[in-house]
Amino acid sequence: EPEVTQTPSHQVTQMGQEVILRCVPISNHLYFYWYRQILGQKVEFLVSFYNNEISEKSEIFDDQFSVERPDGSNFTLKIRSTKLEDSAMYFCASSTGQGRGRETQYFGPGTRLLVL
Amino acid sequence: KQEVTQIPAALSVPEGENLVLNCSFTDSAIYNLQWFRQDPGKGLTSLLLIQSSQREQTSGRLNASLDKSSGRSTLYIAASQPGDSATYLCAVKKDDKIIFGKGTRLHILP
Protein backbone atom coordinates (compact mmCIF):
# COMPACT_ATOMS: atom_id res chain seq x y z
CA GLU A 1 0.00 0.00 0.00
CA PRO A 2 1.39 3.45 -0.89
CA GLU A 3 2.59 5.48 2.06
CA VAL A 4 4.02 8.87 2.93
CA THR A 5 7.70 8.75 3.80
CA GLN A 6 9.78 11.28 5.72
CA THR A 7 13.51 11.83 6.14
CA PRO A 8 15.39 12.02 8.38
CA SER A 9 13.62 10.15 11.17
CA HIS A 10 15.61 12.13 13.75
CA GLN A 11 17.51 15.40 13.48
CA VAL A 12 19.54 17.23 16.10
CA THR A 13 20.59 20.79 15.39
CA GLN A 14 22.01 23.82 17.15
CA MET A 15 19.82 26.82 17.85
CA GLY A 16 19.99 29.30 14.98
CA GLN A 17 20.78 26.70 12.34
CA GLU A 18 18.63 26.04 9.31
CA VAL A 19 16.96 22.66 8.93
CA ILE A 20 15.12 21.09 6.02
CA LEU A 21 12.68 18.29 6.66
CA ARG A 22 11.81 16.13 3.70
CA CYS A 23 8.67 14.27 2.74
CA VAL A 24 7.66 12.11 -0.19
CA PRO A 25 3.87 12.19 -0.45
CA ILE A 26 1.81 9.45 -2.05
CA SER A 27 2.39 9.74 -5.78
CA ASN A 28 -1.07 10.65 -7.07
CA HIS A 29 -1.89 13.03 -4.22
CA LEU A 30 -2.29 16.73 -4.88
CA TYR A 31 -2.59 18.25 -1.41
CA PHE A 32 0.27 18.30 1.06
CA TYR A 33 0.43 19.28 4.70
CA TRP A 34 2.79 19.78 7.62
CA TYR A 35 1.81 19.30 11.25
CA ARG A 36 3.90 19.32 14.39
CA GLN A 37 3.57 17.78 17.83
CA ILE A 38 5.55 19.20 20.72
CA LEU A 39 6.22 16.50 23.30
CA GLY A 40 3.13 15.93 25.40
CA GLN A 41 1.05 18.39 23.38
CA LYS A 42 -1.57 18.20 20.65
CA VAL A 43 -0.79 17.64 17.01
CA GLU A 44 -0.99 21.13 15.47
CA PHE A 45 -1.62 22.15 11.88
CA LEU A 46 1.14 24.23 10.28
CA VAL A 47 0.43 24.58 6.57
CA SER A 48 -1.35 23.14 3.56
CA PHE A 49 0.00 23.29 0.01
CA TYR A 50 -1.71 22.82 -3.32
CA ASN A 51 -0.80 23.66 -6.89
CA ASN A 52 2.61 24.97 -5.84
CA GLU A 53 1.32 27.46 -3.34
CA ILE A 54 0.25 27.66 0.27
CA SER A 55 -3.52 27.28 0.58
CA GLU A 56 -3.80 27.73 4.33
CA LYS A 57 -1.41 28.32 7.22
CA SER A 58 -1.66 28.62 10.97
CA GLU A 59 -0.35 31.38 13.20
CA ILE A 60 2.55 29.08 14.07
CA PHE A 61 3.77 29.18 10.47
CA ASP A 62 5.62 32.49 10.60
CA ASP A 63 8.41 33.90 8.43
CA GLN A 64 10.89 31.38 9.86
CA PHE A 65 9.06 28.59 8.06
CA SER A 66 8.77 27.89 4.37
CA VAL A 67 7.57 25.00 2.23
CA GLU A 68 8.56 23.92 -1.22
CA ARG A 69 7.91 21.22 -3.75
CA PRO A 70 11.31 21.27 -5.45
CA ASP A 71 10.52 18.42 -7.84
CA GLY A 72 7.72 16.05 -8.72
CA SER A 73 8.10 13.88 -5.65
CA ASN A 74 9.48 15.78 -2.66
CA PHE A 75 7.78 18.24 -0.32
CA THR A 76 10.00 20.09 2.13
CA LEU A 77 9.63 22.17 5.27
CA LYS A 78 12.44 24.61 5.99
CA ILE A 79 13.03 26.30 9.31
CA ARG A 80 15.46 29.15 8.70
CA SER A 81 16.81 29.84 12.17
CA THR A 82 15.74 27.20 14.64
CA LYS A 83 14.69 28.03 18.18
CA LEU A 84 14.55 25.75 21.21
CA GLU A 85 10.76 25.76 21.00
CA ASP A 86 10.89 24.30 17.49
CA SER A 87 11.81 20.96 19.05
CA ALA A 88 8.94 18.67 18.13
CA MET A 89 7.82 15.78 15.97
CA TYR A 90 6.98 17.04 12.49
CA PHE A 91 4.45 15.11 10.44
CA CYS A 92 3.90 15.36 6.73
CA ALA A 93 0.56 14.33 5.24
CA SER A 94 -0.98 14.14 1.79
CA SER A 95 -4.43 13.66 0.29
CA THR A 96 -5.90 13.20 -3.15
CA GLY A 97 -7.90 16.42 -3.06
CA GLN A 98 -10.83 14.65 -4.65
CA GLY A 99 -14.15 15.07 -2.87
CA ARG A 100 -12.77 17.97 -0.86
CA GLY A 101 -13.41 17.30 2.78
CA ARG A 102 -14.29 13.68 2.23
CA GLU A 103 -10.85 12.28 1.67
CA THR A 104 -8.44 11.03 4.30
CA GLN A 105 -5.12 12.70 4.94
CA TYR A 106 -2.39 10.07 5.05
CA PHE A 107 0.35 10.79 7.56
CA GLY A 108 4.03 9.98 7.41
CA PRO A 109 5.96 8.51 10.35
CA GLY A 110 7.35 11.88 11.39
CA THR A 111 10.72 13.54 11.88
CA ARG A 112 11.77 14.15 15.46
CA LEU A 113 13.62 17.48 15.60
CA LEU A 114 15.69 18.39 18.63
CA VAL A 115 17.10 21.92 18.86
CA LEU A 116 19.93 22.36 21.36
CA LYS B 1 -12.06 28.87 16.99
CA GLN B 2 -12.47 25.10 16.84
CA GLU B 3 -11.48 23.25 20.01
CA VAL B 4 -11.39 19.46 20.32
CA THR B 5 -11.51 17.91 23.77
CA GLN B 6 -11.05 14.28 24.69
CA ILE B 7 -11.97 12.62 27.94
CA PRO B 8 -10.66 10.80 29.76
CA ALA B 9 -7.03 11.79 29.29
CA ALA B 10 -5.96 8.29 30.34
CA LEU B 11 -7.74 5.01 30.84
CA SER B 12 -6.68 1.58 32.11
CA VAL B 13 -9.00 -1.39 31.68
CA PRO B 14 -8.58 -5.17 31.98
CA GLU B 15 -8.23 -7.15 28.79
CA GLY B 16 -11.53 -8.27 27.29
CA GLU B 17 -13.60 -5.32 28.43
CA ASN B 18 -15.54 -3.06 26.10
CA LEU B 19 -14.73 0.63 26.39
CA VAL B 20 -15.78 4.03 25.11
CA LEU B 21 -13.59 7.03 24.38
CA ASN B 22 -15.20 10.44 24.15
CA CYS B 23 -14.53 13.43 21.96
CA SER B 24 -16.24 16.81 21.81
CA PHE B 25 -15.77 19.75 19.46
CA THR B 26 -17.01 23.30 19.66
CA ASP B 27 -17.83 24.14 16.03
CA SER B 28 -20.22 21.75 14.30
CA ALA B 29 -19.33 23.06 10.83
CA ILE B 30 -16.93 20.26 10.01
CA TYR B 31 -16.27 18.23 6.88
CA ASN B 32 -15.48 15.04 8.73
CA LEU B 33 -14.22 13.55 11.98
CA GLN B 34 -11.42 11.06 12.21
CA TRP B 35 -10.05 8.80 14.91
CA PHE B 36 -6.31 8.06 14.88
CA ARG B 37 -4.08 5.75 16.84
CA GLN B 38 -0.60 6.86 17.91
CA ASP B 39 1.92 4.51 19.46
CA PRO B 40 4.66 6.05 21.63
CA GLY B 41 7.13 8.02 19.53
CA LYS B 42 5.42 6.94 16.33
CA GLY B 43 3.26 8.39 13.58
CA LEU B 44 -0.50 8.56 13.18
CA THR B 45 -2.59 5.65 11.96
CA SER B 46 -6.08 6.47 10.74
CA LEU B 47 -8.66 4.15 12.26
CA LEU B 48 -12.02 5.50 11.16
CA LEU B 49 -13.27 8.52 9.25
CA ILE B 50 -16.87 9.71 9.53
CA GLN B 51 -18.15 12.19 6.99
CA SER B 52 -20.28 15.05 8.29
CA SER B 53 -23.38 13.47 6.73
CA GLN B 54 -22.78 10.11 8.42
CA ARG B 55 -23.63 8.96 11.92
CA GLU B 56 -21.20 6.08 12.40
CA GLN B 57 -18.46 3.93 10.94
CA THR B 58 -17.31 0.45 11.88
CA SER B 59 -14.08 -1.40 11.35
CA GLY B 60 -13.62 -4.75 13.05
CA ARG B 61 -13.87 -4.24 16.80
CA LEU B 62 -14.03 -0.47 16.43
CA ASN B 63 -17.16 1.62 16.07
CA ALA B 64 -17.18 5.40 15.90
CA SER B 65 -20.27 7.57 16.13
CA LEU B 66 -20.80 11.20 15.27
CA ASP B 67 -23.47 13.59 16.54
CA LYS B 68 -22.57 16.75 14.71
CA SER B 69 -25.33 18.88 16.17
CA SER B 70 -24.18 18.26 19.71
CA GLY B 71 -20.50 18.30 18.80
CA ARG B 72 -19.75 14.81 20.07
CA SER B 73 -18.16 11.60 18.90
CA THR B 74 -17.44 8.32 20.61
CA LEU B 75 -15.04 5.52 19.77
CA TYR B 76 -16.21 2.14 21.01
CA ILE B 77 -13.65 -0.65 21.29
CA ALA B 78 -15.07 -4.12 21.81
CA ALA B 79 -13.27 -6.97 23.55
CA SER B 80 -10.12 -4.96 24.22
CA GLN B 81 -6.69 -6.56 23.79
CA PRO B 82 -3.24 -5.60 25.10
CA GLY B 83 -2.30 -4.64 21.53
CA ASP B 84 -4.93 -1.89 21.68
CA SER B 85 -2.74 -0.01 24.15
CA ALA B 86 -1.91 3.34 22.52
CA THR B 87 -3.02 6.96 22.43
CA TYR B 88 -6.24 7.56 20.51
CA LEU B 89 -6.66 10.94 18.86
CA CYS B 90 -9.88 12.52 17.70
CA ALA B 91 -9.60 15.09 14.93
CA VAL B 92 -12.05 17.23 12.96
CA LYS B 93 -11.53 18.62 9.51
CA LYS B 94 -12.62 22.01 8.22
CA ASP B 95 -11.24 23.57 5.05
CA ASP B 96 -7.67 22.43 4.56
CA LYS B 97 -6.71 21.62 8.11
CA ILE B 98 -7.31 19.00 10.74
CA ILE B 99 -7.75 20.05 14.37
CA PHE B 100 -6.68 17.41 16.86
CA GLY B 101 -7.63 16.66 20.41
CA LYS B 102 -4.93 15.89 22.93
CA GLY B 103 -5.83 12.22 22.96
CA THR B 104 -6.78 9.49 25.38
CA ARG B 105 -3.90 7.29 26.54
CA LEU B 106 -5.30 3.76 26.74
CA HIS B 107 -3.65 0.93 28.65
CA ILE B 108 -5.12 -2.56 28.41
CA LEU B 109 -4.10 -4.71 31.35
CA PRO B 110 -3.27 -8.34 30.44
CSV table of C-alpha atoms in Angstrom, one decimal:
chain,number,residue,atom,x,y,z
A,1,GLU,CA,0.0,0.0,0.0
A,2,PRO,CA,1.4,3.4,-0.9
A,3,GLU,CA,2.6,5.5,2.1
A,4,VAL,CA,4.0,8.9,2.9
A,5,THR,CA,7.7,8.7,3.8
A,6,GLN,CA,9.8,11.3,5.7
A,7,THR,CA,13.5,11.8,6.1
A,8,PRO,CA,15.4,12.0,8.4
A,9,SER,CA,13.6,10.2,11.2
A,10,HIS,CA,15.6,12.1,13.7
A,11,GLN,CA,17.5,15.4,13.5
A,12,VAL,CA,19.5,17.2,16.1
A,13,THR,CA,20.6,20.8,15.4
A,14,GLN,CA,22.0,23.8,17.1
A,15,MET,CA,19.8,26.8,17.8
A,16,GLY,CA,20.0,29.3,15.0
A,17,GLN,CA,20.8,26.7,12.3
A,18,GLU,CA,18.6,26.0,9.3
A,19,VAL,CA,17.0,22.7,8.9
A,20,ILE,CA,15.1,21.1,6.0
A,21,LEU,CA,12.7,18.3,6.7
A,22,ARG,CA,11.8,16.1,3.7
A,23,CYS,CA,8.7,14.3,2.7
A,24,VAL,CA,7.7,12.1,-0.2
A,25,PRO,CA,3.9,12.2,-0.5
A,26,ILE,CA,1.8,9.4,-2.1
A,27,SER,CA,2.4,9.7,-5.8
A,28,ASN,CA,-1.1,10.7,-7.1
A,29,HIS,CA,-1.9,13.0,-4.2
A,30,LEU,CA,-2.3,16.7,-4.9
A,31,TYR,CA,-2.6,18.3,-1.4
A,32,PHE,CA,0.3,18.3,1.1
A,33,TYR,CA,0.4,19.3,4.7
A,34,TRP,CA,2.8,19.8,7.6
A,35,TYR,CA,1.8,19.3,11.2
A,36,ARG,CA,3.9,19.3,14.4
A,37,GLN,CA,3.6,17.8,17.8
A,38,ILE,CA,5.5,19.2,20.7
A,39,LEU,CA,6.2,16.5,23.3
A,40,GLY,CA,3.1,15.9,25.4
A,41,GLN,CA,1.1,18.4,23.4
A,42,LYS,CA,-1.6,18.2,20.7
A,43,VAL,CA,-0.8,17.6,17.0
A,44,GLU,CA,-1.0,21.1,15.5
A,45,PHE,CA,-1.6,22.2,11.9
A,46,LEU,CA,1.1,24.2,10.3
A,47,VAL,CA,0.4,24.6,6.6
A,48,SER,CA,-1.4,23.1,3.6
A,49,PHE,CA,0.0,23.3,0.0
A,50,TYR,CA,-1.7,22.8,-3.3
A,51,ASN,CA,-0.8,23.7,-6.9
A,52,ASN,CA,2.6,25.0,-5.8
A,53,GLU,CA,1.3,27.5,-3.3
A,54,ILE,CA,0.2,27.7,0.3
A,55,SER,CA,-3.5,27.3,0.6
A,56,GLU,CA,-3.8,27.7,4.3
A,57,LYS,CA,-1.4,28.3,7.2
A,58,SER,CA,-1.7,28.6,11.0
A,59,GLU,CA,-0.4,31.4,13.2
A,60,ILE,CA,2.5,29.1,14.1
A,61,PHE,CA,3.8,29.2,10.5
A,62,ASP,CA,5.6,32.5,10.6
A,63,ASP,CA,8.4,33.9,8.4
A,64,GLN,CA,10.9,31.4,9.9
A,65,PHE,CA,9.1,28.6,8.1
A,66,SER,CA,8.8,27.9,4.4
A,67,VAL,CA,7.6,25.0,2.2
A,68,GLU,CA,8.6,23.9,-1.2
A,69,ARG,CA,7.9,21.2,-3.7
A,70,PRO,CA,11.3,21.3,-5.5
A,71,ASP,CA,10.5,18.4,-7.8
A,72,GLY,CA,7.7,16.0,-8.7
A,73,SER,CA,8.1,13.9,-5.7
A,74,ASN,CA,9.5,15.8,-2.7
A,75,PHE,CA,7.8,18.2,-0.3
A,76,THR,CA,10.0,20.1,2.1
A,77,LEU,CA,9.6,22.2,5.3
A,78,LYS,CA,12.4,24.6,6.0
A,79,ILE,CA,13.0,26.3,9.3
A,80,ARG,CA,15.5,29.1,8.7
A,81,SER,CA,16.8,29.8,12.2
A,82,THR,CA,15.7,27.2,14.6
A,83,LYS,CA,14.7,28.0,18.2
A,84,LEU,CA,14.6,25.8,21.2
A,85,GLU,CA,10.8,25.8,21.0
A,86,ASP,CA,10.9,24.3,17.5
A,87,SER,CA,11.8,21.0,19.1
A,88,ALA,CA,8.9,18.7,18.1
A,89,MET,CA,7.8,15.8,16.0
A,90,TYR,CA,7.0,17.0,12.5
A,91,PHE,CA,4.5,15.1,10.4
A,92,CYS,CA,3.9,15.4,6.7
A,93,ALA,CA,0.6,14.3,5.2
A,94,SER,CA,-1.0,14.1,1.8
A,95,SER,CA,-4.4,13.7,0.3
A,96,THR,CA,-5.9,13.2,-3.1
A,97,GLY,CA,-7.9,16.4,-3.1
A,98,GLN,CA,-10.8,14.6,-4.6
A,99,GLY,CA,-14.2,15.1,-2.9
A,100,ARG,CA,-12.8,18.0,-0.9
A,101,GLY,CA,-13.4,17.3,2.8
A,102,ARG,CA,-14.3,13.7,2.2
A,103,GLU,CA,-10.8,12.3,1.7
A,104,THR,CA,-8.4,11.0,4.3
A,105,GLN,CA,-5.1,12.7,4.9
A,106,TYR,CA,-2.4,10.1,5.1
A,107,PHE,CA,0.4,10.8,7.6
A,108,GLY,CA,4.0,10.0,7.4
A,109,PRO,CA,6.0,8.5,10.3
A,110,GLY,CA,7.3,11.9,11.4
A,111,THR,CA,10.7,13.5,11.9
A,112,ARG,CA,11.8,14.2,15.5
A,113,LEU,CA,13.6,17.5,15.6
A,114,LEU,CA,15.7,18.4,18.6
A,115,VAL,CA,17.1,21.9,18.9
A,116,LEU,CA,19.9,22.4,21.4
B,1,LYS,CA,-12.1,28.9,17.0
B,2,GLN,CA,-12.5,25.1,16.8
B,3,GLU,CA,-11.5,23.2,20.0
B,4,VAL,CA,-11.4,19.5,20.3
B,5,THR,CA,-11.5,17.9,23.8
B,6,GLN,CA,-11.0,14.3,24.7
B,7,ILE,CA,-12.0,12.6,27.9
B,8,PRO,CA,-10.7,10.8,29.8
B,9,ALA,CA,-7.0,11.8,29.3
B,10,ALA,CA,-6.0,8.3,30.3
B,11,LEU,CA,-7.7,5.0,30.8
B,12,SER,CA,-6.7,1.6,32.1
B,13,VAL,CA,-9.0,-1.4,31.7
B,14,PRO,CA,-8.6,-5.2,32.0
B,15,GLU,CA,-8.2,-7.2,28.8
B,16,GLY,CA,-11.5,-8.3,27.3
B,17,GLU,CA,-13.6,-5.3,28.4
B,18,ASN,CA,-15.5,-3.1,26.1
B,19,LEU,CA,-14.7,0.6,26.4
B,20,VAL,CA,-15.8,4.0,25.1
B,21,LEU,CA,-13.6,7.0,24.4
B,22,ASN,CA,-15.2,10.4,24.1
B,23,CYS,CA,-14.5,13.4,22.0
B,24,SER,CA,-16.2,16.8,21.8
B,25,PHE,CA,-15.8,19.7,19.5
B,26,THR,CA,-17.0,23.3,19.7
B,27,ASP,CA,-17.8,24.1,16.0
B,28,SER,CA,-20.2,21.7,14.3
B,29,ALA,CA,-19.3,23.1,10.8
B,30,ILE,CA,-16.9,20.3,10.0
B,31,TYR,CA,-16.3,18.2,6.9
B,32,ASN,CA,-15.5,15.0,8.7
B,33,LEU,CA,-14.2,13.6,12.0
B,34,GLN,CA,-11.4,11.1,12.2
B,35,TRP,CA,-10.0,8.8,14.9
B,36,PHE,CA,-6.3,8.1,14.9
B,37,ARG,CA,-4.1,5.8,16.8
B,38,GLN,CA,-0.6,6.9,17.9
B,39,ASP,CA,1.9,4.5,19.5
B,40,PRO,CA,4.7,6.1,21.6
B,41,GLY,CA,7.1,8.0,19.5
B,42,LYS,CA,5.4,6.9,16.3
B,43,GLY,CA,3.3,8.4,13.6
B,44,LEU,CA,-0.5,8.6,13.2
B,45,THR,CA,-2.6,5.7,12.0
B,46,SER,CA,-6.1,6.5,10.7
B,47,LEU,CA,-8.7,4.2,12.3
B,48,LEU,CA,-12.0,5.5,11.2
B,49,LEU,CA,-13.3,8.5,9.3
B,50,ILE,CA,-16.9,9.7,9.5
B,51,GLN,CA,-18.2,12.2,7.0
B,52,SER,CA,-20.3,15.1,8.3
B,53,SER,CA,-23.4,13.5,6.7
B,54,GLN,CA,-22.8,10.1,8.4
B,55,ARG,CA,-23.6,9.0,11.9
B,56,GLU,CA,-21.2,6.1,12.4
B,57,GLN,CA,-18.5,3.9,10.9
B,58,THR,CA,-17.3,0.5,11.9
B,59,SER,CA,-14.1,-1.4,11.4
B,60,GLY,CA,-13.6,-4.7,13.0
B,61,ARG,CA,-13.9,-4.2,16.8
B,62,LEU,CA,-14.0,-0.5,16.4
B,63,ASN,CA,-17.2,1.6,16.1
B,64,ALA,CA,-17.2,5.4,15.9
B,65,SER,CA,-20.3,7.6,16.1
B,66,LEU,CA,-20.8,11.2,15.3
B,67,ASP,CA,-23.5,13.6,16.5
B,68,LYS,CA,-22.6,16.8,14.7
B,69,SER,CA,-25.3,18.9,16.2
B,70,SER,CA,-24.2,18.3,19.7
B,71,GLY,CA,-20.5,18.3,18.8
B,72,ARG,CA,-19.8,14.8,20.1
B,73,SER,CA,-18.2,11.6,18.9
B,74,THR,CA,-17.4,8.3,20.6
B,75,LEU,CA,-15.0,5.5,19.8
B,76,TYR,CA,-16.2,2.1,21.0
B,77,ILE,CA,-13.7,-0.7,21.3
B,78,ALA,CA,-15.1,-4.1,21.8
B,79,ALA,CA,-13.3,-7.0,23.5
B,80,SER,CA,-10.1,-5.0,24.2
B,81,GLN,CA,-6.7,-6.6,23.8
B,82,PRO,CA,-3.2,-5.6,25.1
B,83,GLY,CA,-2.3,-4.6,21.5
B,84,ASP,CA,-4.9,-1.9,21.7
B,85,SER,CA,-2.7,0.0,24.1
B,86,ALA,CA,-1.9,3.3,22.5
B,87,THR,CA,-3.0,7.0,22.4
B,88,TYR,CA,-6.2,7.6,20.5
B,89,LEU,CA,-6.7,10.9,18.9
B,90,CYS,CA,-9.9,12.5,17.7
B,91,ALA,CA,-9.6,15.1,14.9
B,92,VAL,CA,-12.0,17.2,13.0
B,93,LYS,CA,-11.5,18.6,9.5
B,94,LYS,CA,-12.6,22.0,8.2
B,95,ASP,CA,-11.2,23.6,5.1
B,96,ASP,CA,-7.7,22.4,4.6
B,97,LYS,CA,-6.7,21.6,8.1
B,98,ILE,CA,-7.3,19.0,10.7
B,99,ILE,CA,-7.7,20.1,14.4
B,100,PHE,CA,-6.7,17.4,16.9
B,101,GLY,CA,-7.6,16.7,20.4
B,102,LYS,CA,-4.9,15.9,22.9
B,103,GLY,CA,-5.8,12.2,23.0
B,104,THR,CA,-6.8,9.5,25.4
B,105,ARG,CA,-3.9,7.3,26.5
B,106,LEU,CA,-5.3,3.8,26.7
B,107,HIS,CA,-3.6,0.9,28.6
B,108,ILE,CA,-5.1,-2.6,28.4
B,109,LEU,CA,-4.1,-4.7,31.3
B,110,PRO,CA,-3.3,-8.3,30.4
